[in-house]
Amino acid sequence: MIPELLKKELQSRVAHAVTNREAAVDVMKELQRHYGWLTDEAVGEAAELLGLTPLQVEELATFYEMIYRRPVGKRVIHVCDSISCWALGGESLMAHLAAALGIETGQTTADGLFTLLPCCCLGNCGEAPTLMVGDTLHGRVTPERAGEILAAEQRVLSAREE
């Protein structure tokens, strides 16, 4: 169940939108931030807030790559696999990250820290290859730089747990 303060904030966003559907992604992202992923319960809550059916919310949720309908790690790493990133080493970057994390693409590390996912485009073609960790975009990522990014993220996550 979402906290009352969050519910009121989301109701306000929906009320200020031109249409309820306009607010749908924003509502789903906030519920995802609250739960860690868009749970079945969150789909129902979003539907209620938006005046949509759960099926309509589900359809929207499964359309967007950054709405997660299953549990993910504390940090989701999106590796762009657009043509620009692919041509400049995105595929080998994905393989390098998978090996460094000890997982396959689409999986989450055993400690629950990282989930590795491809993304059709991160809109950073001029800085290919690109990846995004959480909300932070990184361009011109080499395997060495990817290792540095992972190490920095691990330090941040470790510091939060202490």
Tab-separated table of C-alpha atoms in Angstrom:
chain	number	residue	atom	x	y	z
A	1	MET	CA	0.000	0.000	0.000
A	2	ILE	CA	1.369	3.384	-0.957
A	3	PRO	CA	1.873	5.971	1.764
A	4	GLU	CA	-0.796	8.654	1.947
A	5	LEU	CA	1.691	11.457	1.161
A	6	LEU	CA	2.811	9.722	-2.057
A	7	LYS	CA	-0.803	8.987	-2.986
A	8	LYS	CA	-1.750	12.659	-2.608
A	9	GLU	CA	1.261	13.746	-4.655
A	10	LEU	CA	0.335	11.334	-7.449
A	11	GLN	CA	-3.319	12.396	-7.353
A	12	SER	CA	-2.155	15.998	-7.772
A	13	ARG	CA	-0.012	15.068	-10.791
A	14	VAL	CA	-2.930	13.251	-12.394
A	15	ALA	CA	-5.250	16.208	-11.707
A	16	HIS	CA	-2.828	18.618	-13.405
A	17	ALA	CA	-2.346	16.460	-16.501
A	18	VAL	CA	-4.332	17.184	-19.657
A	19	THR	CA	-5.443	13.528	-19.686
A	20	ASN	CA	-4.976	10.737	-17.164
A	21	ARG	CA	-2.902	8.760	-19.676
A	22	GLU	CA	-0.500	11.703	-19.899
A	23	ALA	CA	0.369	11.134	-16.243
A	24	ALA	CA	0.594	7.339	-16.509
A	25	VAL	CA	4.363	6.976	-17.013
A	26	ASP	CA	5.072	9.448	-14.236
A	27	VAL	CA	2.741	7.581	-11.859
A	28	MET	CA	4.261	4.197	-12.774
A	29	LYS	CA	7.815	5.502	-12.318
A	30	GLU	CA	7.000	6.910	-8.868
A	31	LEU	CA	5.331	3.679	-7.782
A	32	GLN	CA	8.313	1.757	-9.144
A	33	ARG	CA	10.666	4.009	-7.163
A	34	HIS	CA	8.583	3.299	-4.045
A	35	TYR	CA	8.369	-0.505	-4.465
A	36	GLY	CA	11.633	-1.118	-6.349
A	37	TRP	CA	9.681	-2.411	-9.365
A	38	LEU	CA	6.111	-2.158	-10.640
A	39	THR	CA	4.446	-4.900	-8.626
A	40	ASP	CA	0.980	-6.271	-9.386
A	41	GLU	CA	-0.252	-4.255	-6.410
A	42	ALA	CA	1.314	-1.115	-7.903
A	43	VAL	CA	-0.398	-1.781	-11.251
A	44	GLY	CA	-3.726	-1.846	-9.407
A	45	GLU	CA	-2.880	1.321	-7.495
A	46	ALA	CA	-1.819	3.082	-10.703
A	47	ALA	CA	-5.048	2.002	-12.384
A	48	GLU	CA	-7.085	3.404	-9.520
A	49	LEU	CA	-5.165	6.701	-9.494
A	50	LEU	CA	-5.414	7.071	-13.272
A	51	GLY	CA	-8.990	5.899	-13.731
A	52	LEU	CA	-7.789	3.136	-16.052
A	53	THR	CA	-8.173	-0.618	-15.915
A	54	PRO	CA	-5.265	-2.715	-14.632
A	55	LEU	CA	-4.974	-4.148	-18.157
A	56	GLN	CA	-4.532	-0.658	-19.618
A	57	VAL	CA	-1.784	0.093	-17.087
A	58	GLU	CA	-0.166	-3.279	-17.817
A	59	GLU	CA	-0.162	-2.495	-21.546
A	60	LEU	CA	1.575	0.815	-20.904
A	61	ALA	CA	4.022	-0.710	-18.422
A	62	THR	CA	5.158	-3.442	-20.779
A	63	PHE	CA	5.668	-0.933	-23.600
A	64	TYR	CA	8.322	1.083	-21.718
A	65	GLU	CA	11.733	-0.516	-21.211
A	66	MET	CA	12.429	1.356	-18.001
A	67	ILE	CA	9.284	0.221	-16.237
A	68	TYR	CA	10.146	-3.094	-14.593
A	69	ARG	CA	7.433	-5.701	-14.134
A	70	ARG	CA	9.732	-8.037	-12.238
A	71	PRO	CA	12.219	-7.461	-9.420
A	72	VAL	CA	15.461	-5.742	-10.388
A	73	GLY	CA	18.694	-4.910	-8.589
A	74	LYS	CA	19.276	-1.746	-6.613
A	75	ARG	CA	20.967	-0.362	-9.718
A	76	VAL	CA	19.812	-1.201	-13.226
A	77	ILE	CA	22.488	-0.944	-15.893
A	78	HIS	CA	21.042	-0.239	-19.334
A	79	VAL	CA	23.456	-0.775	-22.208
A	80	CYS	CA	22.360	0.898	-25.413
A	81	ASP	CA	22.119	-1.510	-28.332
A	82	SER	CA	21.112	0.990	-31.017
A	83	ILE	CA	22.986	0.845	-34.309
A	84	SER	CA	25.353	3.664	-33.261
A	85	CYS	CA	26.323	2.022	-29.992
A	86	TRP	CA	26.477	-1.428	-31.553
A	87	ALA	CA	28.817	-0.187	-34.323
A	88	LEU	CA	31.124	1.418	-31.767
A	89	GLY	CA	31.438	-1.540	-29.399
A	90	GLY	CA	28.182	-1.748	-27.474
A	91	GLU	CA	27.945	-5.500	-27.942
A	92	SER	CA	31.416	-6.098	-26.500
A	93	LEU	CA	30.645	-3.605	-23.720
A	94	MET	CA	27.573	-5.661	-22.794
A	95	ALA	CA	29.651	-8.868	-22.813
A	96	HIS	CA	32.333	-7.220	-20.669
A	97	LEU	CA	29.780	-6.054	-18.090
A	98	ALA	CA	28.085	-9.458	-18.009
A	99	ALA	CA	31.435	-11.144	-17.347
A	100	ALA	CA	32.435	-8.558	-14.728
A	101	LEU	CA	29.131	-9.009	-12.903
A	102	GLY	CA	29.058	-12.789	-13.342
A	103	ILE	CA	25.591	-12.754	-14.904
A	104	GLU	CA	23.906	-12.965	-18.279
A	105	THR	CA	22.116	-10.061	-19.927
A	106	GLY	CA	18.703	-9.717	-18.299
A	107	GLN	CA	19.815	-11.152	-14.951
A	108	THR	CA	20.443	-9.685	-11.517
A	109	THR	CA	23.566	-10.314	-9.465
A	110	ALA	CA	23.209	-12.732	-6.555
A	111	ASP	CA	23.702	-9.881	-4.057
A	112	GLY	CA	20.788	-8.009	-5.642
A	113	LEU	CA	22.888	-4.955	-6.463
A	114	PHE	CA	22.873	-4.899	-10.271
A	115	THR	CA	20.560	-5.890	-13.108
A	116	LEU	CA	22.004	-5.771	-16.634
A	117	LEU	CA	19.587	-4.930	-19.459
A	118	PRO	CA	19.855	-3.899	-23.098
A	119	CYS	CA	18.058	-0.723	-24.142
A	120	CYS	CA	17.001	0.080	-27.704
A	121	CYS	CA	18.240	3.684	-27.515
A	122	LEU	CA	19.422	5.994	-24.775
A	123	GLY	CA	19.437	9.041	-27.070
A	124	ASN	CA	23.177	9.615	-26.777
A	125	CYS	CA	24.342	8.424	-30.211
A	126	GLY	CA	27.084	11.038	-30.517
A	127	GLU	CA	28.713	9.623	-27.385
A	128	ALA	CA	28.458	5.918	-28.283
A	129	PRO	CA	28.758	3.414	-26.800
A	130	THR	CA	26.511	4.517	-23.987
A	131	LEU	CA	25.175	3.013	-20.809
A	132	MET	CA	22.982	4.284	-18.042
A	133	VAL	CA	23.178	3.285	-14.390
A	134	GLY	CA	20.067	4.340	-12.520
A	135	ASP	CA	19.408	7.815	-13.910
A	136	THR	CA	23.042	8.594	-14.774
A	137	LEU	CA	24.050	8.489	-18.430
A	138	HIS	CA	27.636	7.582	-19.380
A	139	GLY	CA	28.954	8.046	-22.903
A	140	ARG	CA	32.024	6.787	-24.780
A	141	VAL	CA	32.264	3.900	-22.363
A	142	THR	CA	35.230	1.594	-22.813
A	143	PRO	CA	35.529	-1.704	-20.924
A	144	GLU	CA	38.032	-0.022	-18.589
A	145	ARG	CA	35.684	2.882	-17.917
A	146	ALA	CA	32.814	0.437	-17.387
A	147	GLY	CA	34.881	-1.192	-14.628
A	148	GLU	CA	35.430	2.201	-13.008
A	149	ILE	CA	31.712	2.992	-13.205
A	150	LEU	CA	30.827	-0.357	-11.593
A	151	ALA	CA	33.395	0.154	-8.830
A	152	ALA	CA	32.050	3.640	-8.103
A	153	GLU	CA	28.469	2.343	-7.963
A	154	GLN	CA	29.508	-0.464	-5.618
A	155	ARG	CA	31.184	2.059	-3.309
A	156	VAL	CA	28.026	4.204	-3.252
A	157	LEU	CA	25.812	1.211	-2.514
A	158	SER	CA	28.186	-0.081	0.185
A	159	ALA	CA	28.303	3.347	1.857
A	160	ARG	CA	24.493	3.433	1.989
A	161	GLU	CA	24.346	0.081	3.721
A	162	GLU	CA	26.763	1.133	6.460
